[in-house]
Amino acid sequence: MRIEANLWALKQTTFRQHATRFVLGGAVTVAAGLIARRWGPVIGGLFLAFPAIFPASATLIESHEMQRKRQIGRDGRRRGREAAALDALGASLGAVGLLAFAVALWRLLPKLSSWMALGLAVVAWAMVSGMLWVVRKRS
Amino acid sequence: MEELVLRFLIGGAVISAFALLGDVLRPKSFAGLFGAAPSIALATVGMTIARHGKEYAATEARSMVLGAIAFCVYAYIVSQALVRYKRSTMTMTLGLMPVWLGVSLGLCWILLR
């Protein structure tokens, strides 16, 4: 299956939806910092993997699918839920990549320069998530 | 205060950027990968290292491993629940959020206390 970029999806998202995600993302990042400050890095670190934007993104996907189906006169609720479920399944694979990112950062930070460790951790995330997605598509 | 404002702006920008990627990419299962991108970590690790040092950031990353396991469990349960139950995505994703919190804190209590 080919990976494509559908720029039309950007037009479907309103300024308010973009702003909501920005504020939500900023707020979660601040909250993660405050939690680490109050309870220390062991508890604070958990929130680096908080599903910050996932609920908003999945909800947006559902509403876009419903909108598309309604344009052709159909009730798109079921299709919307199915699209969001696919997105959630992808996120569960992406979370394994997130795990690879965290392991790489944890192990490499004490040994390498910060930027090198961060760069390699991003590579680990991209490779693990991408490979899992390919394996799942082929099976 | 300055640090919190900076965190807010960087966090908002990085998380929005990953969300935009998730919006435009197809198929949906591939776009979903970006729903679990390390966006909060990317937005904050640099600042954490500058303020507290690499050892502190590495300790956070070790806990992040557990948070990521919890995310995987949470997202998988959401995907199954959306197929089986006729509830809206908003209700499911927010209603099942305690799964993430419970699994991550439970693992932390078992493995890191």
Coordinates of C-alpha atoms in Angstrom, one line a residue:
Chain A
M1 CA 0.0 0.0 0.0
R2 CA 1.3 3.4 -1.0
I3 CA 1.8 6.2 1.6
E4 CA 0.3 9.5 0.4
A5 CA -0.1 13.0 1.6
N6 CA -3.6 14.4 1.2
L7 CA -3.3 18.2 1.6
W8 CA -7.0 18.6 1.2
A9 CA -7.3 17.3 4.8
L10 CA -5.7 20.6 6.0
K11 CA -8.5 22.6 4.5
Q12 CA -11.0 20.4 6.4
T13 CA -9.4 21.5 9.7
T14 CA -10.6 24.8 11.0
F15 CA -8.5 27.5 12.6
R16 CA -10.2 26.8 15.9
Q17 CA -9.3 23.1 15.7
H18 CA -5.6 24.0 15.0
A19 CA -5.7 26.4 17.9
T20 CA -7.2 23.9 20.2
R21 CA -4.5 21.4 19.4
F22 CA -1.8 24.0 20.0
V23 CA -3.2 25.0 23.3
L24 CA -3.8 21.4 24.4
G25 CA -0.2 20.5 23.3
G26 CA 1.3 23.4 25.2
A27 CA -0.8 22.8 28.3
V28 CA 0.2 19.1 28.4
T29 CA 3.9 19.9 28.0
V30 CA 3.6 22.5 30.8
A31 CA 1.8 20.0 33.0
A32 CA 4.5 17.3 32.4
G33 CA 7.1 19.8 33.5
L34 CA 5.1 20.8 36.6
I35 CA 4.5 17.1 37.5
A36 CA 8.3 16.4 37.2
R37 CA 9.0 19.5 39.4
R38 CA 6.5 18.3 42.1
W39 CA 7.0 14.5 42.1
G40 CA 10.5 14.2 40.6
P41 CA 11.8 12.7 37.3
V42 CA 10.5 9.1 37.9
I43 CA 6.9 10.1 37.9
G44 CA 7.4 13.1 35.6
G45 CA 9.0 10.8 33.0
L46 CA 5.8 8.8 32.6
F47 CA 4.1 11.9 31.3
L48 CA 6.6 12.2 28.4
A49 CA 4.6 9.4 26.9
F50 CA 1.2 10.8 27.8
P51 CA -1.4 10.4 24.9
A52 CA -1.5 14.2 24.6
I53 CA -2.9 14.8 21.2
F54 CA -4.3 11.3 20.4
P55 CA -7.9 11.9 21.6
A56 CA -8.2 15.2 19.7
S57 CA -6.6 13.7 16.5
A58 CA -8.8 10.6 16.5
T59 CA -11.9 12.6 17.1
L60 CA -11.0 14.9 14.2
I61 CA -10.5 11.9 11.9
E62 CA -13.9 10.6 12.9
S63 CA -15.6 14.0 12.2
H64 CA -13.8 14.4 8.8
E65 CA -15.0 10.9 7.8
M66 CA -18.6 11.6 8.9
Q67 CA -18.5 14.9 7.0
R68 CA -17.4 13.2 3.8
K69 CA -20.1 10.5 4.1
R70 CA -22.8 13.1 4.8
Q71 CA -21.8 15.0 1.7
I72 CA -23.0 12.0 -0.3
G73 CA -26.1 11.7 1.8
R74 CA -25.0 8.9 4.1
D75 CA -24.9 8.6 7.9
G76 CA -21.1 8.4 8.4
R77 CA -21.0 7.5 12.1
R78 CA -20.0 3.9 11.6
R79 CA -17.4 4.8 9.0
G80 CA -16.1 7.6 11.3
R81 CA -15.6 5.1 14.1
E82 CA -13.8 2.6 11.9
A83 CA -11.4 5.3 10.6
A84 CA -10.7 6.4 14.2
A85 CA -10.2 2.7 15.2
L86 CA -7.6 2.3 12.4
D87 CA -5.9 5.5 13.6
A88 CA -5.8 4.0 17.2
L89 CA -4.3 0.8 15.9
G90 CA -1.6 2.8 14.2
A91 CA -1.0 4.7 17.4
S92 CA -0.6 1.4 19.3
L93 CA 2.2 0.5 16.8
G94 CA 3.6 4.0 17.1
A95 CA 3.7 3.5 20.9
V96 CA 6.1 0.6 20.4
G97 CA 8.3 3.0 18.5
L98 CA 7.9 5.5 21.4
L99 CA 9.1 2.7 23.6
A100 CA 12.2 2.3 21.4
F101 CA 12.7 6.1 21.5
A102 CA 12.6 6.1 25.3
V103 CA 15.0 3.1 25.7
A104 CA 17.5 4.7 23.2
L105 CA 17.4 8.0 25.1
W106 CA 17.7 6.3 28.5
R107 CA 20.7 4.2 27.4
L108 CA 22.5 6.7 25.1
L109 CA 22.2 10.0 27.1
P110 CA 24.8 9.1 29.7
K111 CA 27.3 7.9 26.9
L112 CA 26.8 10.3 24.0
S113 CA 26.3 14.1 23.5
S114 CA 22.7 15.2 24.1
W115 CA 22.0 15.9 20.4
M116 CA 23.5 12.7 19.2
A117 CA 21.4 10.7 21.7
L118 CA 18.3 12.6 20.8
G119 CA 18.9 12.1 17.1
L120 CA 19.5 8.4 17.4
A121 CA 16.4 8.0 19.6
V122 CA 14.3 9.7 16.9
V123 CA 15.8 7.3 14.3
A124 CA 14.9 4.4 16.6
W125 CA 11.3 5.6 16.9
A126 CA 11.0 6.1 13.1
M127 CA 12.5 2.7 12.2
V128 CA 10.6 0.6 14.8
S129 CA 7.2 2.3 14.1
G130 CA 7.8 2.0 10.3
M131 CA 8.9 -1.6 10.4
L132 CA 6.0 -2.7 12.6
W133 CA 3.6 -0.9 10.2
V134 CA 5.1 -2.7 7.2
V135 CA 5.0 -6.1 8.9
R136 CA 1.4 -5.6 9.9
K137 CA 0.4 -4.6 6.4
R138 CA 2.1 -7.7 4.9
S139 CA 0.6 -10.1 7.4
Chain B
M1 CA 7.6 31.6 34.7
E2 CA 9.7 32.2 31.6
E3 CA 10.4 28.5 31.4
L4 CA 6.8 27.6 31.6
V5 CA 5.9 30.0 28.8
L6 CA 8.7 28.6 26.7
R7 CA 7.5 25.0 27.4
F8 CA 4.0 26.0 26.4
L9 CA 5.1 27.5 23.1
I10 CA 7.5 24.8 22.1
G11 CA 5.2 22.0 23.3
G12 CA 2.2 23.5 21.4
A13 CA 4.3 23.9 18.2
V14 CA 5.9 20.4 18.2
I15 CA 2.7 18.6 19.1
S16 CA 0.7 20.5 16.5
A17 CA 3.3 19.7 13.8
F18 CA 3.1 16.0 14.5
A19 CA -0.8 16.2 14.5
L20 CA -0.7 17.9 11.1
L21 CA 1.4 15.1 9.7
G22 CA -1.2 12.7 11.1
D23 CA -3.9 14.7 9.3
V24 CA -2.4 14.7 5.8
L25 CA -0.9 11.2 5.6
R26 CA -2.7 8.2 4.2
P27 CA -3.5 5.4 4.9
K28 CA -5.0 6.1 8.3
S29 CA -3.1 3.2 10.0
F30 CA 0.2 4.8 9.0
A31 CA -1.0 8.3 10.0
G32 CA -1.8 6.9 13.4
L33 CA 1.9 6.3 14.0
F34 CA 2.2 10.0 14.5
G35 CA -0.4 10.0 17.2
A36 CA 2.2 8.3 19.3
A37 CA 5.2 10.4 18.2
P38 CA 7.6 11.4 21.0
S39 CA 6.3 15.0 20.7
I40 CA 6.3 15.9 24.4
A41 CA 9.8 14.4 24.9
L42 CA 11.2 16.3 21.8
A43 CA 9.7 19.5 23.1
T44 CA 11.1 19.2 26.6
V45 CA 14.3 17.1 26.7
G46 CA 16.6 19.9 25.5
M47 CA 15.3 22.2 28.3
T48 CA 15.4 19.4 30.9
I49 CA 19.1 18.7 30.0
A50 CA 20.0 22.4 30.1
R51 CA 18.3 22.9 33.5
H52 CA 18.9 19.6 35.4
G53 CA 21.6 17.7 33.4
K54 CA 21.7 14.5 31.4
E55 CA 21.4 12.1 34.3
Y56 CA 18.0 13.7 35.3
A57 CA 16.8 13.5 31.7
A58 CA 17.9 9.8 31.5
T59 CA 15.9 9.0 34.6
E60 CA 12.9 10.6 32.9
A61 CA 13.5 8.6 29.8
R62 CA 13.6 5.4 31.9
S63 CA 10.1 6.2 33.2
M64 CA 9.0 7.1 29.7
V65 CA 9.6 3.5 28.7
L66 CA 6.7 2.5 31.1
G67 CA 4.5 5.4 29.9
A68 CA 5.0 4.1 26.3
I69 CA 4.0 0.6 27.3
A70 CA 0.9 2.0 28.9
F71 CA 0.2 4.1 25.7
C72 CA 0.4 0.9 23.6
V73 CA -2.1 -0.9 25.8
Y74 CA -4.4 2.1 25.9
A75 CA -4.4 2.7 22.1
Y76 CA -5.0 -1.0 21.4
I77 CA -8.0 -1.1 23.8
V78 CA -9.4 2.1 22.2
S79 CA -9.1 0.6 18.7
Q80 CA -11.0 -2.5 19.8
A81 CA -13.6 -0.6 21.8
L82 CA -14.3 1.7 18.8
V83 CA -15.1 -1.4 16.6
R84 CA -17.2 -3.2 19.2
Y85 CA -19.2 -0.4 20.9
K86 CA -21.3 2.4 19.3
R87 CA -19.9 5.2 21.2
S88 CA -18.2 8.4 19.9
T89 CA -14.4 8.5 19.5
M90 CA -14.3 11.4 22.0
T91 CA -16.1 9.3 24.6
M92 CA -13.9 6.3 24.1
T93 CA -10.5 8.1 24.0
L94 CA -11.2 10.2 27.0
G95 CA -13.2 7.5 28.9
L96 CA -10.4 5.0 28.6
M97 CA -7.7 7.5 29.6
P98 CA -7.6 5.9 33.2
V99 CA -6.2 2.8 31.4
W100 CA -3.0 4.8 30.5
L101 CA -2.8 6.3 34.0
G102 CA -3.4 3.0 35.8
V103 CA -1.0 0.9 33.6
S104 CA 1.8 3.5 33.8
L105 CA 1.5 4.2 37.5
G106 CA 1.1 0.4 38.2
L107 CA 4.2 -0.5 36.2
C108 CA 6.1 2.4 37.9
W109 CA 5.1 1.1 41.3
I110 CA 6.0 -2.5 40.5
L111 CA 9.3 -1.8 38.7
L112 CA 10.7 1.5 39.9
R113 CA 9.7 1.9 43.6

